[in-house]
Every structure is written in structure tokens, then in C-alpha cells.
Short mmCIF file of C-alpha atoms in Angstrom, two decimals:
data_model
loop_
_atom_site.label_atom_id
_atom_site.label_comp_id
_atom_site.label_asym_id
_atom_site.label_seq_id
_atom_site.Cartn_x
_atom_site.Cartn_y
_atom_site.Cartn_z
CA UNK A 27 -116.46 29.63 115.98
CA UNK A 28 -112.57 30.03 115.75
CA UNK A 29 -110.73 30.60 112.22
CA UNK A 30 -107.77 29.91 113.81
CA UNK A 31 -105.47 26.41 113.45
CA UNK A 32 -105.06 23.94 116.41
CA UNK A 33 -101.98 25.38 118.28
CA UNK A 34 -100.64 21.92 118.21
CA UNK A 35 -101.14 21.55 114.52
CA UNK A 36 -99.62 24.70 114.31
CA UNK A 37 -96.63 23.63 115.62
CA UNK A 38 -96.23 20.18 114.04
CA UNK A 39 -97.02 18.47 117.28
CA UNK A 40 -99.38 16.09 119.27
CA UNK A 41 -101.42 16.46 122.21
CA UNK A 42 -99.39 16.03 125.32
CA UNK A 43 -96.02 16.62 123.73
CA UNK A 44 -93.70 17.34 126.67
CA UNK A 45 -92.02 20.74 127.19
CA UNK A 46 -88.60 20.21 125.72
CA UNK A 47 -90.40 19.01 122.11
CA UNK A 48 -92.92 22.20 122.84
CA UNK A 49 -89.55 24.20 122.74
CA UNK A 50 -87.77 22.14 120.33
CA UNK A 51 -90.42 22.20 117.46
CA UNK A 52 -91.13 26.32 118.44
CA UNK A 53 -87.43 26.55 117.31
CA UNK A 54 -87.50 24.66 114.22
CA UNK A 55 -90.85 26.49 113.05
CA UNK A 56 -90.01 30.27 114.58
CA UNK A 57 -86.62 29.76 112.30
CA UNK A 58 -88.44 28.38 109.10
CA UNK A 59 -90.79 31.31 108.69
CA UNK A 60 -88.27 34.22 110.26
CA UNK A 61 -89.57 37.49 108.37
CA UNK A 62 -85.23 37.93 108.28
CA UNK A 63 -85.21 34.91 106.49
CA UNK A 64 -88.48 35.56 104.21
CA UNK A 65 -88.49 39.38 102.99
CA UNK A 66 -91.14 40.37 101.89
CA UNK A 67 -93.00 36.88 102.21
CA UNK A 68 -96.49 37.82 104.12
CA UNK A 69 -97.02 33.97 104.28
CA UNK A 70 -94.23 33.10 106.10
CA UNK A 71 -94.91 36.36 107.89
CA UNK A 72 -98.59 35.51 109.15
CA UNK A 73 -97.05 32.10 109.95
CA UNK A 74 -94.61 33.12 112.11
CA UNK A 75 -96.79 35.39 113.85
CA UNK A 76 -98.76 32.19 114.65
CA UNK A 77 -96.12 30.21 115.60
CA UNK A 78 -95.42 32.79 117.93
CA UNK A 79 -99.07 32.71 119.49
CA UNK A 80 -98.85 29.00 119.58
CA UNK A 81 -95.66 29.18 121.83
CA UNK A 82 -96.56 31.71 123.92
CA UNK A 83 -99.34 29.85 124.99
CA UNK A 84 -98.39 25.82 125.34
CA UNK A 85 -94.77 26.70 126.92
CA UNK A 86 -97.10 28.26 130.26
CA UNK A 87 -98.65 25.50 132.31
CA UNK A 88 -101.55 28.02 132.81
CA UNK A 89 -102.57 28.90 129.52
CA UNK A 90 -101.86 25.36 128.22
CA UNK A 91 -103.72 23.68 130.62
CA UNK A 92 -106.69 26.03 129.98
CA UNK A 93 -106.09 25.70 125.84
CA UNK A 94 -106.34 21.56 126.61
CA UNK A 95 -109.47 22.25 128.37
CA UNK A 96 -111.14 24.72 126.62
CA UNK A 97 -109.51 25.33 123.39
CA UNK A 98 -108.82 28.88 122.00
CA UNK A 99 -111.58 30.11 124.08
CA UNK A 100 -109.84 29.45 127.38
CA UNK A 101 -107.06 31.66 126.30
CA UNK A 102 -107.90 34.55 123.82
CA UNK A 103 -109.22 37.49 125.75
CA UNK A 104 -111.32 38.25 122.24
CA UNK A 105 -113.42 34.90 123.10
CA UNK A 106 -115.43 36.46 126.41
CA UNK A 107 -112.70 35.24 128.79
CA UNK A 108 -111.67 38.47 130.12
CA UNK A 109 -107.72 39.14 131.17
CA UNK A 110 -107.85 36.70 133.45
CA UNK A 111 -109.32 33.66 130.76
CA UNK A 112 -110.77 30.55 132.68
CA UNK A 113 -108.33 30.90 135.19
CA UNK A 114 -110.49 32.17 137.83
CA UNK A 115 -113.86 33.78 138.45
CA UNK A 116 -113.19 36.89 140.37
CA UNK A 117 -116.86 38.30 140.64
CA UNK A 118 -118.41 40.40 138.17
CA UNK A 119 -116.26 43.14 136.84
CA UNK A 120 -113.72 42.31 139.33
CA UNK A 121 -110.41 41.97 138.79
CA UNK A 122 -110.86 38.53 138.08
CA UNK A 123 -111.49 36.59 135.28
CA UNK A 124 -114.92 37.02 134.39
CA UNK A 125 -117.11 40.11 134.22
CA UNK A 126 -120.37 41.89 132.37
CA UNK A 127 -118.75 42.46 129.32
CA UNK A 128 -118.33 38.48 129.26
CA UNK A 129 -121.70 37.92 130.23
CA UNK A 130 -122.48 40.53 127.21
CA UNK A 131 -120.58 38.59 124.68
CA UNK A 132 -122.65 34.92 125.97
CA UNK A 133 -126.03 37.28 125.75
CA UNK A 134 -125.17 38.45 122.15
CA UNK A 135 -124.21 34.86 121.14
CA UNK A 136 -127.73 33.47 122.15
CA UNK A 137 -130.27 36.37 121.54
CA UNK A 138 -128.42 38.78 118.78
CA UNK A 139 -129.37 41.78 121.13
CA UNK A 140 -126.62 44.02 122.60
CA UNK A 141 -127.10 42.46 125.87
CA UNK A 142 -124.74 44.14 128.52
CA UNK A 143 -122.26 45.55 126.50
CA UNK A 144 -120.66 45.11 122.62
CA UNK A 145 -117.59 43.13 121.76
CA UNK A 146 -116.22 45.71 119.36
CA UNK A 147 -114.88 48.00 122.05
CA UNK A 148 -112.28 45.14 123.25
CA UNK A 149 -111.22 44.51 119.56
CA UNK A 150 -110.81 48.41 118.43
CA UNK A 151 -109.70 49.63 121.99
CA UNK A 152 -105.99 49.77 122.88
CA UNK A 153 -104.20 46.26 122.86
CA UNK A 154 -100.97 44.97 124.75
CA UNK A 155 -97.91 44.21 121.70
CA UNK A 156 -96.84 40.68 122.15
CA UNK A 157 -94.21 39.50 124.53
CA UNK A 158 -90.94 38.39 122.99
CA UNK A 159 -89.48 34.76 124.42
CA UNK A 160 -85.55 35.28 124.02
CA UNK A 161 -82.98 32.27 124.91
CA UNK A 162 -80.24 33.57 126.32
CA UNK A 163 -77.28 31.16 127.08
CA UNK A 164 -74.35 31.73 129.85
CA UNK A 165 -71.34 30.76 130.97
CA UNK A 166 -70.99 29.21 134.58
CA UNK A 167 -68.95 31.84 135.78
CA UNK A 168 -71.35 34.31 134.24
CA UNK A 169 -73.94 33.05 135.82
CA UNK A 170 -72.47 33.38 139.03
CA UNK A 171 -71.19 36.64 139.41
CA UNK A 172 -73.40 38.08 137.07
CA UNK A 173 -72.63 40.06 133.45
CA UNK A 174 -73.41 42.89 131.01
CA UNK A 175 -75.01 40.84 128.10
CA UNK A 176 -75.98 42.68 124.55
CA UNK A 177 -79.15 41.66 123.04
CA UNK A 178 -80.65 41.77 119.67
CA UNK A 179 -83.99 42.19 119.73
CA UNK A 180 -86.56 42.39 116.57
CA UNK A 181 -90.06 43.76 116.94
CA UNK A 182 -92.73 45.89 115.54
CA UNK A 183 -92.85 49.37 116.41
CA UNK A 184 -95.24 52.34 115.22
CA UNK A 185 -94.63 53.87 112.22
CA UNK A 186 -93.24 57.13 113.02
CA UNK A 187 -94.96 58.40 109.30
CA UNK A 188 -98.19 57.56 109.84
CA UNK A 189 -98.42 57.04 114.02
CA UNK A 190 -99.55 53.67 113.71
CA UNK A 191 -102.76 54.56 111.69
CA UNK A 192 -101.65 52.58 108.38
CA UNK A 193 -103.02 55.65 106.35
CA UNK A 194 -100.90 57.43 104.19
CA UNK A 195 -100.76 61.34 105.48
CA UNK A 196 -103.93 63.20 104.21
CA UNK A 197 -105.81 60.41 103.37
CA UNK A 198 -108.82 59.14 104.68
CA UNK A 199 -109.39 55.86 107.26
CA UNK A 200 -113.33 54.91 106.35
CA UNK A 201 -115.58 53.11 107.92
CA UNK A 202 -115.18 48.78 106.69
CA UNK A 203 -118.70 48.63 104.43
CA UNK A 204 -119.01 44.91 104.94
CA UNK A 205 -119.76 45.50 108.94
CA UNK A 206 -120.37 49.00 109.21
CA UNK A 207 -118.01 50.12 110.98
CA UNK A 208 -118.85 48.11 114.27
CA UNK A 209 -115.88 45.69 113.38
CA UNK A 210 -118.16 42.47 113.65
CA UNK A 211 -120.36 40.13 111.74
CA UNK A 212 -123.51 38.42 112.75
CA UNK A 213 -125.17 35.73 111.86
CA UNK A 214 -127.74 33.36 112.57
CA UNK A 215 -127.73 29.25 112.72
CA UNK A 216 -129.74 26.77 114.36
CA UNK A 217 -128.75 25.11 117.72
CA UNK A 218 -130.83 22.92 120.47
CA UNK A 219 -131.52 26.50 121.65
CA UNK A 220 -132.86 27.16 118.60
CA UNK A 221 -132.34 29.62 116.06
CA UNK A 222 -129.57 31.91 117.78
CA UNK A 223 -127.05 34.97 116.32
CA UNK A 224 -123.62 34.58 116.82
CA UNK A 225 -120.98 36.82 116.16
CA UNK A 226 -117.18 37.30 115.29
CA UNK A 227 -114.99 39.69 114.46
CA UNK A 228 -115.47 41.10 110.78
CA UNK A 229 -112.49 39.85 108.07
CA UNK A 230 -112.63 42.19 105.59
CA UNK A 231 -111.33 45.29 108.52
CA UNK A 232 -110.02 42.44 110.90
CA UNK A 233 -112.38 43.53 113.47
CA UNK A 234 -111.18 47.10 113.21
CA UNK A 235 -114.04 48.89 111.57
CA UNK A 236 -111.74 50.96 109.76
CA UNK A 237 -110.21 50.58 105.81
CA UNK A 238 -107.35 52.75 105.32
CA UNK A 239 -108.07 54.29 101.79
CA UNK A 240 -104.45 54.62 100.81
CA UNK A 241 -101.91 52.98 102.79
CA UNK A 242 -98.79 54.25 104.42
CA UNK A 243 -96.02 53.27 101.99
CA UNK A 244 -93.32 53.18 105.05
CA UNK A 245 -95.51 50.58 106.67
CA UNK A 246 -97.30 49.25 103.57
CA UNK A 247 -100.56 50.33 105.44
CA UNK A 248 -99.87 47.72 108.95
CA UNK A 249 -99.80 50.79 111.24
CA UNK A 250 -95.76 49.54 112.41
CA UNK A 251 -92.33 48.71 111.16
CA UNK A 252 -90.06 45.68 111.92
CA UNK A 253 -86.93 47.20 113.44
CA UNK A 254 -83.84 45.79 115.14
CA UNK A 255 -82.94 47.07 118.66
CA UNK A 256 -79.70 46.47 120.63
CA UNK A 257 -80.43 46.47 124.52
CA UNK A 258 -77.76 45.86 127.14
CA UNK A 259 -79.24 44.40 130.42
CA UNK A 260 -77.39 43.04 133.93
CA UNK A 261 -77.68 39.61 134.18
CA UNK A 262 -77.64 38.90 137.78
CA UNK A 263 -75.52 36.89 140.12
CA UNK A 264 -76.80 33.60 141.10
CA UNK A 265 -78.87 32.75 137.74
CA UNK A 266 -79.57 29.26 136.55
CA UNK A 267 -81.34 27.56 133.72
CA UNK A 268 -84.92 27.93 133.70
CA UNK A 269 -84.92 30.82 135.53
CA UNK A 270 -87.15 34.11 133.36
CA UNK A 271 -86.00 37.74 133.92
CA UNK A 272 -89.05 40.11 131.95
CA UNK A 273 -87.95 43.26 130.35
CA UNK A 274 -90.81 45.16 130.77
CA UNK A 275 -92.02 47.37 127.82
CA UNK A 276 -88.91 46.46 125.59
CA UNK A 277 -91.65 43.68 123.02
CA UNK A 278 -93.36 44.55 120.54
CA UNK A 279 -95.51 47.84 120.73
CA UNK A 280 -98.94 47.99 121.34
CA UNK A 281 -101.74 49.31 119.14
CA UNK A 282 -104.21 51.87 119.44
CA UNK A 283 -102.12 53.54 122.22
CA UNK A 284 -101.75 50.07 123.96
CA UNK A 285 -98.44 49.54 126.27
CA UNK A 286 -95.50 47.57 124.86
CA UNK A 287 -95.33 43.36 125.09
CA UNK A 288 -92.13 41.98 127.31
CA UNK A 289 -89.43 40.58 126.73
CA UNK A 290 -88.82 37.58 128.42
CA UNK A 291 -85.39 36.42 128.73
CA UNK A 292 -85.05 32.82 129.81
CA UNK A 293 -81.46 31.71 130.80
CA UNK A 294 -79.33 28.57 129.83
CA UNK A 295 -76.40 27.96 131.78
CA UNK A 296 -73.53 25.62 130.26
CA UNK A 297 -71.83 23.14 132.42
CA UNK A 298 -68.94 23.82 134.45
CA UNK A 299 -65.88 21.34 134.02
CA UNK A 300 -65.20 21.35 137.46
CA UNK A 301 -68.20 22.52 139.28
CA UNK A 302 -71.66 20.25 139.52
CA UNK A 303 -74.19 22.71 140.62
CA UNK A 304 -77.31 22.35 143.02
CA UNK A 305 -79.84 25.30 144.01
CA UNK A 306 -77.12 27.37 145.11
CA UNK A 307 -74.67 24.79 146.65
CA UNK A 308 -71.61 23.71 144.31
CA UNK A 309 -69.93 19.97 144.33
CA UNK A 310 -66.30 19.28 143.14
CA UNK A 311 -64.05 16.40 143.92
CA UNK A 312 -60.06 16.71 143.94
CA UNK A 313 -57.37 14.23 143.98
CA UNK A 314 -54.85 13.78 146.57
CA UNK A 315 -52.32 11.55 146.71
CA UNK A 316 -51.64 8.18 148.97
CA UNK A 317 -49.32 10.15 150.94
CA UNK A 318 -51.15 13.20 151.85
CA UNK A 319 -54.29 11.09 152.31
CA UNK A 320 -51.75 9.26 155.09
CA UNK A 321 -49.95 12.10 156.42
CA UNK A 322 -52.33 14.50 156.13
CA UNK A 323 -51.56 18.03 154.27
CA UNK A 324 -52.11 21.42 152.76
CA UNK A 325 -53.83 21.12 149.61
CA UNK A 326 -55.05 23.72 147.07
CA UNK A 327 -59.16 23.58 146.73
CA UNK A 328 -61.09 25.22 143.94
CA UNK A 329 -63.02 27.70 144.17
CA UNK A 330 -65.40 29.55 142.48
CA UNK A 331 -63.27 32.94 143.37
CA UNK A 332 -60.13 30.66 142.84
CA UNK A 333 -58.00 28.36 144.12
CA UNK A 334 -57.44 28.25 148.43
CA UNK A 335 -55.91 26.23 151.16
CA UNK A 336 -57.12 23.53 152.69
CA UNK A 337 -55.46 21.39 155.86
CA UNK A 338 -56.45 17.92 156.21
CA UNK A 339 -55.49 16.19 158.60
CA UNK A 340 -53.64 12.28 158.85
CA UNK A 341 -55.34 9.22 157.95
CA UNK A 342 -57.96 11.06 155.61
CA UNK A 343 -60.07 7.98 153.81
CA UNK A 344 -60.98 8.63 149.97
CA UNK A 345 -64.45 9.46 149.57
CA UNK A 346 -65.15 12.18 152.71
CA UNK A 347 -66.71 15.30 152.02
CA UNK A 348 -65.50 18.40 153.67
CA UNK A 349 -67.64 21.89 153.77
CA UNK A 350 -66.54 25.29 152.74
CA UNK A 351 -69.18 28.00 154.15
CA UNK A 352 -70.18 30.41 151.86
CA UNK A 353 -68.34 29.51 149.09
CA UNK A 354 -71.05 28.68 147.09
CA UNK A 355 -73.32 30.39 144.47
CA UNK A 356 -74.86 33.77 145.35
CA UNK A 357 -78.68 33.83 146.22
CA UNK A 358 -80.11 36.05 143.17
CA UNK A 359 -83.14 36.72 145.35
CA UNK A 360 -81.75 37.02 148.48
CA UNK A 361 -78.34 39.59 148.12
CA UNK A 362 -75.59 39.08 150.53
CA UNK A 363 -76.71 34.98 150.77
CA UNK A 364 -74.44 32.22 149.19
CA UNK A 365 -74.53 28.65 148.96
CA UNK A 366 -71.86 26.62 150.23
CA UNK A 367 -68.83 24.48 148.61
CA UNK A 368 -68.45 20.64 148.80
CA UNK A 369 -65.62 18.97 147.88
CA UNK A 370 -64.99 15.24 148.48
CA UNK A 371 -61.66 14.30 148.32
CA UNK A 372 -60.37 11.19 145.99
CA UNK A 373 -56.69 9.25 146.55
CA UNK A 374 -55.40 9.03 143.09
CA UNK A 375 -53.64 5.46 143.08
CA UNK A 376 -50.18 5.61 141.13
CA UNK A 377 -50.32 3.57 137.96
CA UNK A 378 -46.59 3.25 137.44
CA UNK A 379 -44.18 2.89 139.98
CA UNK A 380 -40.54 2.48 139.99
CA UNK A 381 -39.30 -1.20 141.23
CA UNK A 382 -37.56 1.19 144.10
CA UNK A 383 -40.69 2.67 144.87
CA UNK A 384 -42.70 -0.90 144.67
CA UNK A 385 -40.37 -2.45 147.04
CA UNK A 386 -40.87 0.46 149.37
CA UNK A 387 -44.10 -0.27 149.46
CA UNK A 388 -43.80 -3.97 150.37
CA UNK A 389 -41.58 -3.03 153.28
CA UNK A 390 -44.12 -0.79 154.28
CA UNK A 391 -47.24 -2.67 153.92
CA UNK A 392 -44.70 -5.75 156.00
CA UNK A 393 -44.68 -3.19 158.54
CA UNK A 394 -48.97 -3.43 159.05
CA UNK A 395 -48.64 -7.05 158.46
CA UNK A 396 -49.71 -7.65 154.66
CA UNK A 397 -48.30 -10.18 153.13
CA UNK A 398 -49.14 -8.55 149.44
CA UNK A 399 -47.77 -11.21 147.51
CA UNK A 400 -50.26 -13.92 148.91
CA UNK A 401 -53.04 -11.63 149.45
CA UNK A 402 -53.16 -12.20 153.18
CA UNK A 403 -52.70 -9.59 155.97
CA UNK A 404 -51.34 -10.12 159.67
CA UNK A 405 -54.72 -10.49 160.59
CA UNK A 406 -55.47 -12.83 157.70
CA UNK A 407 -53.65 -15.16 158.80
CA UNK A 408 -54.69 -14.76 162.36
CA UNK A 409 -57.76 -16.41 161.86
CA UNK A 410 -56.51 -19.17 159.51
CA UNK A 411 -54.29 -20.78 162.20
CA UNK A 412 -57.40 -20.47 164.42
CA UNK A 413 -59.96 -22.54 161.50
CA UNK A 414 -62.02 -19.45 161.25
#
């Protein structure tokens, strides 16, 4: 019943692709057929716009796992699935996922009679603009305090000439003369139900019902213009990759008086040099030297707010992992909350030593009864004399 392509297909992909070649071959298509990259191109233009709708529905597990099961129909509203798709059956005209005008849509499919209610109304009534995936990559320390970020944003809004209509001012919108008006197309075929009338939206008006006589030359008669917009947002403290902050409203705009898409901004932190990162707890090792790891000492710890003091104490082995509360990563959902700092401590050997400072050493390691040259301590040699 669908004219449209395979998502997968769409995207150069197979079934069961994982979600990093979902995103990486959305990247290499979305950039091939990039209306910036294609003026005036309406190929690459309708391309990208599918490439788009392709994404937008394999990168969510939902929508993906309904596609898989049920194809387009388990994820385009204009199918009989309702906002809510095959997600859920929330009771008849509920806010769930199925209601009469569904049951309308299956009538008109089987008996060609109007059944509870027409299909044309959804197509012609006030639509949603797309959402808008953006990838928006970070610093560390950005992500954990938090920054003012500028973003570029493309999208279609309304032609301000011709209010989204597509008609040039003073001309005339008629009714489409291959359906009528009603925006649809029926017609019969022969199933094991027997001979039934199915319907789809009409292609000559694109389901509209409407022709615009003489288009809007601002808009070229598509009702909206693609425009660039600069929008400066808060990224907040505690962010991490693969977390999604929507912009509600900032997308693409709706049609027939339909609210804006969102813009989805989905963050990509790079790696710290010093910091390894987990939930909101950060890991760091630092050096300290054979003496200080003997003595004990006041060393200098990094932090994410810099560097502070630190006392350990005599005899500390290489390898143990001290705490700092609350020096971690703020909690971006819970303000006032932070993760806490770990830092294990390593004894950084000496590779080249002084024949003054080696012989030191043997004297000292005489002292606990090594004998370094043979490879045998005090105790070594304890249980030698006694056979063991």
C-alpha cells in the first residue's frame, strides 16, 4: 500500500544494523544530499527529507522496533495508527494508540464506505514540523560545569509572503481535479475477502485537495522557506554522551497552523586526559615517589576545580585508592548532588640513579635484610639454612 522505500534501503543498510552504523550511515547520507550542498537540486532535496524520516525513526528503539514489526504502518500516523502507532491500545478514542478514526480507516479499506470517519481530515488538518537531531560535541570541563553553546540550526519556516499557502497573493488555491478535492484515491482489487476498496492519499495534490494555481515565487509554491537560525542554549552541568536535551518548538514549523518539530540536541563528550569518568564519579591516578610512599606526605591531587592537598600517611603501598567526597561530577538532574573523586595512588620507580644514590639504596635495603645482589632477603635465607 506504501510508495515509500524500505527505511533500511533508504539508508544503505541491512536489517539489524546496530546503532552506531544506524548513526554512521545517517551521517554519510544526511551530508550527501544537504539542500546547502545541492541548491536548487529537488532530488537531493526529497532525498534528504527521507533520509531524515528514515533516521528519525530506526535511531528510537520504539519506533524501530515497531517499523521491524510492522513496517511503515507501525509508525506513520497517516497509516490508521493513531499518535500513539502500535505502541499501545489505549481504548477507543483514548489517549492511546488506537481509536474510531482507526477503526474508520480499516472500515474504508474493506467496504469503500465512509465507515466511522474519513482519512482526509488527518492528512489536510494541522501537522507537527519535523524534529531536528543535532550532534553537539563538548569538552570535559564543559560538560561539567556546564556552558553557553551557539547553534546553527536550518529548517523550514512559513513563508511570510504567502503564510504558508504556496499561492502567489491574489491567486486562487482550487480544488485537485484528479480526487476532488477530498485529497484521496480509491480503488478496488481483489483479496481473500474479496473484491474490497482501498484507499491512499491522492499524488497529484499530495493528499492536500488543494492545487495552488500560481505559486508563490518566494517559496516556489511549498508554503515555507529554508532559513538559517542561530540559537544560544545552557548546556547544563553534569552532561554526558548519550544524554538528549529537546528544544521545544525551535524544528521545523508545522503546516496548516500545526506547532513547530524539536530540536533534539544529543551530546558527545571528549575524553579527559586526566579524568576517566563513571555516572557521576571521576577516577584519576597520580604518581608519588618511593620516598613519600615511605614517609608519607603532602601531595597535590587533581581536581576537577583544581589542584588540592592531600596527606598520606607512612608506609602507603602503590595501588590504594583514597576518596574525595563530593568532588565529583554534578548530578544534572538532581542540583546541589555531586559524585565523588577517586584517585589511586602509583610509586613512580626511578629509572636512573646516580651510583651515590644506588649505593644508598643497598645500605638501606642491608638495613631490612636484602641481600639485592643475590636476590635473597634476611628472611630468604632464613628458611634456606632450615631446608625449607
Amino acid at each position: 500500500m506504501s510508495s515509500k522505500r524500505d527505511f533500511y534501503e533508504v539508508l544503505g543498510i541491512q536489517k539489524g544494523a546496530s546503532e552506531a552504523d544506524i548513526k554512521k550511515a545517517y551521517r554519510l547520507m544526511a551530508k550527501k544530499y544537504h539542500p546547502d550542498l545541492n541548491q536548487g537540486d529537488k532530488t537531493s532535496e526529497a532525498r534528504f527529507k527521507e533520509v531524515n524520516e528514515a533516521y528519525e525513526v530506526l535511531s528510537d528503539k520504539d519506533k524501530k522496533a515497531r517499523y521491524d514489526q510492522f513496517g511503515h504502518a507501525g509508525v506513520d500516523p497517516s497509516y490508521g495508527a493513531g499518535a500513539g502507532g502500535f505502541g499501545g491500545f489505549g481504548g477507543f478514542g483514548g489517549g492511546g494508540g488506537f481509536g474510531f478514526d482507526d477503526l474508520g480507516d480499516i472500515f474504508n479499506m474493506f467496504t469503500g464506505t465512509s465507515g466511522f470517519g474519513s482519512t482526509s481530515r488527518k492528512r489536510t488538518g494541522p501537522q507537527k514540523g519535523q524534529d531536528i537531531n543535532y550532534e553537539l560535541d563538548l569538552e570535559f570541563s564543559e560538560a561539567v560545569f556546564g556552558a553557553k553553546k551557539e547553534l546553527n540550526i536550518h529548517r523550514n519556516e512559513v513563508c511570510t509572503d504567502c503564510h504558508g499557502s504556496g499561492a502567489k497573493a491574489g491567486s486562487e488555491v482550487e480544488n485537485c481535479k484528479a480526487c476532488n478535492g477530498t485529497g484521496e484515491v480509491r480503488f478496488a482489487q481483489n483479496s481473500l475477502f474479496g473484491r474490497t476498496i482501498s484507499v491512499r492519499p491522492c499524488e497529484e495534490c499530495g493528499g492536500e485537495g488543494k492545487k495552488v494555481k500560481d505559486p508563490c515565487t518566494t517559496c516556489a509554491g511549498k508554503g515555507f522557506v529554508r532559513k538559517n537560525r542561530k540559537i544560544t542554549i545552557d548546556v547544563p552541568a553534569g552532561v554526558d554522551t548519550g544524554m538528549v536535551m529537546p528544544l521545544k518548538g525551535e524544528a521545523h514549523n508545522g503546516t496548516k497552523g500545526g506547532p513547530a518539530g524539536d530540536v533534539n540536541i544529543h551530546f558527545k563528550v571528549k575524553p579527559s586526559k586526566i579524568f576517566r569518568r563513571k555516572d557521576n564519579d571521576v577516577y584519576e591516578e597520580v604518581l608519588i615517589s618511593i620516598t613519600q610512599a615511605a614517609l608519607g606526605a603532602e601531595i597535590n591531587v587533581p581536581t576537577l576545580e583544581g589542584d588540592t592537598k592531600y596527606t598520606l600517611v607512612e608506609g602507603t603501598q602503590t595501588g590504594t585508592t583514597f576518596k574525595l567526597k563530593g568532588k565529583g561530577i554534578p548530578n544534572v538532574r538532581y542540583a546541589g548532588q555531586r559524585g565523588d573523586l577517586y584517585f589511586t595512588v602509583k610509586v613512580d620507580t626511578p629509572k636512573k640513579l646516580s651510583e651515590q644514590q644506588k649505593e644508598i639504596l643497598r645500605s638501606f635495603a642491608a638495613t631490612l635484610g636484602e641481600d639485592v645482589e643475590n636476590g635473597k632477603s634476611f628472611f630468604g635465607k632464613m628458611k634456606d639454612a632450615f631446608g625449607k
